[in-house]
GROMACS .gro file of C-alpha atoms in nm:
model
  218
    1UNK     CA    1  23.084   4.729  16.281
    2UNK     CA    2  23.392   4.696  16.060
    3UNK     CA    3  23.694   4.867  16.209
    4UNK     CA    4  23.956   5.042  15.999
    5UNK     CA    5  24.329   4.982  16.043
    6UNK     CA    6  24.368   5.272  16.289
    7UNK     CA    7  24.100   5.132  16.521
    8UNK     CA    8  24.257   4.786  16.512
    9UNK     CA    9  24.574   4.945  16.645
   10UNK     CA   10  24.387   5.055  16.959
   11UNK     CA   11  24.234   4.781  17.175
   12UNK     CA   12  23.934   4.892  17.385
   13UNK     CA   13  23.833   4.694  17.692
   14UNK     CA   14  23.550   4.765  17.940
   15UNK     CA   15  23.678   4.870  18.282
   16UNK     CA   16  23.369   4.840  18.496
   17UNK     CA   17  23.033   4.979  18.385
   18UNK     CA   18  23.146   5.338  18.319
   19UNK     CA   19  23.501   5.320  18.185
   20UNK     CA   20  23.711   5.193  17.896
   21UNK     CA   21  24.077   5.094  17.896
   22UNK     CA   22  24.251   5.186  17.570
   23UNK     CA   23  24.573   5.010  17.475
   24UNK     CA   24  24.745   5.124  17.154
   25UNK     CA   25  24.949   4.856  16.978
   26UNK     CA   26  25.236   5.106  16.970
   27UNK     CA   27  25.279   5.191  17.336
   28UNK     CA   28  25.496   5.489  17.249
   29UNK     CA   29  25.188   5.661  17.104
   30UNK     CA   30  25.006   5.691  17.440
   31UNK     CA   31  25.108   6.057  17.461
   32UNK     CA   32  24.969   6.137  17.116
   33UNK     CA   33  24.650   5.940  17.190
   34UNK     CA   34  24.597   6.131  17.515
   35UNK     CA   35  24.655   6.462  17.337
   36UNK     CA   36  24.397   6.372  17.072
   37UNK     CA   37  24.137   6.280  17.335
   38UNK     CA   38  24.186   6.611  17.517
   39UNK     CA   39  24.199   6.821  17.201
   40UNK     CA   40  23.883   6.660  17.059
   41UNK     CA   41  23.649   6.586  17.355
   42UNK     CA   42  23.407   6.297  17.304
   43UNK     CA   43  23.051   6.330  17.435
   44UNK     CA   44  23.009   6.119  17.747
   45UNK     CA   45  23.378   6.115  17.843
   46UNK     CA   46  23.446   6.284  18.176
   47UNK     CA   47  23.812   6.197  18.237
   48UNK     CA   48  24.121   6.085  18.045
   49UNK     CA   49  24.394   5.921  18.255
   50UNK     CA   50  24.712   5.809  18.077
   51UNK     CA   51  24.956   5.549  18.211
   52UNK     CA   52  25.276   5.399  18.071
   53UNK     CA   53  25.104   5.180  17.809
   54UNK     CA   54  24.731   5.249  17.841
   55UNK     CA   55  24.475   5.529  17.867
   56UNK     CA   56  24.175   5.497  18.100
   57UNK     CA   57  23.857   5.667  17.978
   58UNK     CA   58  23.590   5.741  18.241
   59UNK     CA   59  23.238   5.812  18.119
   60UNK     CA   60  22.935   5.987  18.258
   61UNK     CA   61  22.716   5.742  18.450
   62UNK     CA   62  22.422   5.842  18.230
   63UNK     CA   63  22.606   5.767  17.906
   64UNK     CA   64  22.577   5.445  17.708
   65UNK     CA   65  22.922   5.282  17.707
   66UNK     CA   66  22.863   5.127  17.367
   67UNK     CA   67  22.777   5.464  17.216
   68UNK     CA   68  23.088   5.622  17.368
   69UNK     CA   69  23.296   5.340  17.221
   70UNK     CA   70  23.141   5.405  16.878
   71UNK     CA   71  23.230   5.775  16.902
   72UNK     CA   72  23.585   5.685  17.001
   73UNK     CA   73  23.621   5.458  16.698
   74UNK     CA   74  23.514   5.749  16.479
   75UNK     CA   75  23.767   5.979  16.645
   76UNK     CA   76  24.047   5.728  16.599
   77UNK     CA   77  23.972   5.671  16.229
   78UNK     CA   78  24.266   5.888  16.119
   79UNK     CA   79  24.487   5.837  16.424
   80UNK     CA   80  24.849   5.763  16.337
   81UNK     CA   81  25.047   5.581  16.608
   82UNK     CA   82  25.364   5.751  16.491
   83UNK     CA   83  25.214   6.097  16.541
   84UNK     CA   84  25.353   6.307  16.822
   85UNK     CA   85  25.281   6.625  17.010
   86UNK     CA   86  25.500   6.917  16.922
   87UNK     CA   87  25.671   7.059  17.229
   88UNK     CA   88  25.609   7.411  17.097
   89UNK     CA   89  25.235   7.366  17.144
   90UNK     CA   90  25.265   7.406  17.522
   91UNK     CA   91  25.487   7.656  17.702
   92UNK     CA   92  25.737   7.461  17.911
   93UNK     CA   93  25.759   7.491  18.289
   94UNK     CA   94  26.116   7.598  18.367
   95UNK     CA   95  26.270   7.419  18.664
   96UNK     CA   96  26.614   7.532  18.789
   97UNK     CA   97  26.834   7.245  18.904
   98UNK     CA   98  27.155   7.222  19.104
   99UNK     CA   99  27.321   6.916  18.948
  100UNK     CA  100  27.483   6.765  19.254
  101UNK     CA  101  27.284   6.443  19.294
  102UNK     CA  102  27.441   6.144  19.461
  103UNK     CA  103  27.401   5.928  19.150
  104UNK     CA  104  27.522   6.177  18.889
  105UNK     CA  105  27.861   6.010  18.858
  106UNK     CA  106  27.705   5.663  18.832
  107UNK     CA  107  27.464   5.782  18.562
  108UNK     CA  108  27.759   5.920  18.363
  109UNK     CA  109  27.944   5.588  18.404
  110UNK     CA  110  27.643   5.384  18.286
  111UNK     CA  111  27.596   5.606  17.981
  112UNK     CA  112  27.966   5.624  17.904
  113UNK     CA  113  27.975   6.003  17.903
  114UNK     CA  114  28.094   6.278  18.137
  115UNK     CA  115  27.883   6.433  18.412
  116UNK     CA  116  27.891   6.760  18.217
  117UNK     CA  117  27.746   6.573  17.919
  118UNK     CA  118  27.467   6.430  18.137
  119UNK     CA  119  27.377   6.781  18.252
  120UNK     CA  120  27.396   6.919  17.898
  121UNK     CA  121  27.167   6.645  17.764
  122UNK     CA  122  26.919   6.675  18.051
  123UNK     CA  123  26.885   7.051  18.011
  124UNK     CA  124  26.889   7.054  17.631
  125UNK     CA  125  26.569   6.849  17.597
  126UNK     CA  126  26.210   6.950  17.649
  127UNK     CA  127  26.044   6.685  17.864
  128UNK     CA  128  25.673   6.604  17.846
  129UNK     CA  129  25.473   6.458  18.135
  130UNK     CA  130  25.328   6.132  18.002
  131UNK     CA  131  25.144   6.037  18.318
  132UNK     CA  132  25.144   6.075  18.697
  133UNK     CA  133  25.191   5.790  18.941
  134UNK     CA  134  25.381   5.646  19.239
  135UNK     CA  135  25.293   5.949  19.455
  136UNK     CA  136  25.069   6.258  19.418
  137UNK     CA  137  25.240   6.503  19.186
  138UNK     CA  138  25.508   6.257  19.069
  139UNK     CA  139  25.513   6.313  18.693
  140UNK     CA  140  25.682   6.069  18.458
  141UNK     CA  141  25.864   6.295  18.212
  142UNK     CA  142  25.949   6.151  17.873
  143UNK     CA  143  26.173   6.278  17.596
  144UNK     CA  144  26.137   6.198  17.227
  145UNK     CA  145  26.515   6.165  17.208
  146UNK     CA  146  26.706   5.853  17.325
  147UNK     CA  147  27.030   5.856  17.519
  148UNK     CA  148  26.946   5.917  17.885
  149UNK     CA  149  26.788   5.583  17.974
  150UNK     CA  150  26.938   5.432  18.288
  151UNK     CA  151  26.808   5.158  18.519
  152UNK     CA  152  26.680   5.215  18.869
  153UNK     CA  153  26.924   5.173  19.155
  154UNK     CA  154  26.980   4.816  19.268
  155UNK     CA  155  26.890   4.927  19.620
  156UNK     CA  156  26.625   5.191  19.684
  157UNK     CA  157  26.677   5.474  19.929
  158UNK     CA  158  26.448   5.480  20.230
  159UNK     CA  159  26.404   5.857  20.203
  160UNK     CA  160  26.458   6.079  19.898
  161UNK     CA  161  26.433   6.453  19.973
  162UNK     CA  162  26.158   6.658  19.812
  163UNK     CA  163  26.284   6.839  19.504
  164UNK     CA  164  26.524   6.564  19.400
  165UNK     CA  165  26.561   6.541  19.023
  166UNK     CA  166  26.608   6.189  18.896
  167UNK     CA  167  26.635   5.951  18.601
  168UNK     CA  168  26.514   5.591  18.560
  169UNK     CA  169  26.379   5.362  18.288
  170UNK     CA  170  26.390   5.631  18.020
  171UNK     CA  171  26.200   5.887  18.231
  172UNK     CA  172  26.299   6.189  18.437
  173UNK     CA  173  26.109   6.312  18.743
  174UNK     CA  174  26.106   6.551  19.035
  175UNK     CA  175  26.021   6.398  19.371
  176UNK     CA  176  25.729   6.613  19.494
  177UNK     CA  177  25.783   6.526  19.860
  178UNK     CA  178  26.011   6.319  20.082
  179UNK     CA  179  25.955   5.951  20.010
  180UNK     CA  180  26.134   5.621  19.949
  181UNK     CA  181  26.268   5.587  19.596
  182UNK     CA  182  26.493   5.388  19.367
  183UNK     CA  183  26.556   5.638  19.087
  184UNK     CA  184  26.903   5.772  19.006
  185UNK     CA  185  26.939   6.116  19.166
  186UNK     CA  186  27.121   6.370  18.950
  187UNK     CA  187  27.022   6.700  19.112
  188UNK     CA  188  26.778   6.900  19.321
  189UNK     CA  189  26.546   7.195  19.274
  190UNK     CA  190  26.401   7.449  19.514
  191UNK     CA  191  26.080   7.464  19.309
  192UNK     CA  192  25.783   7.310  19.489
  193UNK     CA  193  25.605   7.067  19.257
  194UNK     CA  194  25.334   6.971  19.509
  195UNK     CA  195  25.152   7.226  19.724
  196UNK     CA  196  24.815   7.136  19.878
  197UNK     CA  197  24.746   7.505  19.945
  198UNK     CA  198  24.710   7.567  19.571
  199UNK     CA  199  24.380   7.504  19.389
  200UNK     CA  200  24.585   7.277  19.160
  201UNK     CA  201  24.836   7.114  19.399
  202UNK     CA  202  25.052   6.952  19.129
  203UNK     CA  203  25.282   7.173  18.924
  204UNK     CA  204  25.354   6.889  18.679
  205UNK     CA  205  25.047   6.735  18.520
  206UNK     CA  206  24.994   6.498  18.224
  207UNK     CA  207  25.058   6.674  17.894
  208UNK     CA  208  25.263   6.962  18.032
  209UNK     CA  209  25.618   7.033  17.916
  210UNK     CA  210  25.919   7.080  18.142
  211UNK     CA  211  26.252   7.247  18.069
  212UNK     CA  212  26.530   7.188  18.322
  213UNK     CA  213  26.780   7.471  18.366
  214UNK     CA  214  27.121   7.429  18.528
  215UNK     CA  215  27.154   7.661  18.825
  216UNK     CA  216  27.495   7.795  18.919
  217UNK     CA  217  27.521   7.806  19.299
  218UNK     CA  218  27.858   7.980  19.308
   0.00000   0.00000   0.00000
């Protein structure tokens, strides 16, 4: 079957007998690709799991993988890798933050701006959860705007408190529970982002939007 230009921009590889690994040529379009797959369900697909550069498609064990792949090619016929998901489509989860993290000053130094500017930029943006990894409920939050990308710490902490708000590698995140971590800590929140007593334990899930709000503790 001849593929159009859109399909050639998305590589599909078998991942076992009931899954496909999709890799868009433009890795920044993973979010838009995931949104398309969830907005336009494909028969036979039971789960869509995004990562930093790929999307894993799990299929029903009774489905023919080749037929699912054909349906995906049809869906992707008009896919544009530069397309994006408008933040207004999903109401943002508001997370209050006390910006007193141990790395706030270092983040400001790396970026060449003041700590107040770091806070203003972090709260001004709407962040979208691209994928979840590292630990249950740990959402990698991306922004369509550049300017807050900082490297991980040279030395990781052995224990980062739950609720810590951090930056690293172009992402922001909230640590859902106490764990080791190497991200730059800029603040903390009292909001629980992981609660096993809830039917849906994770507050932050792929595709959701997050708005950080500076909390005045005075």
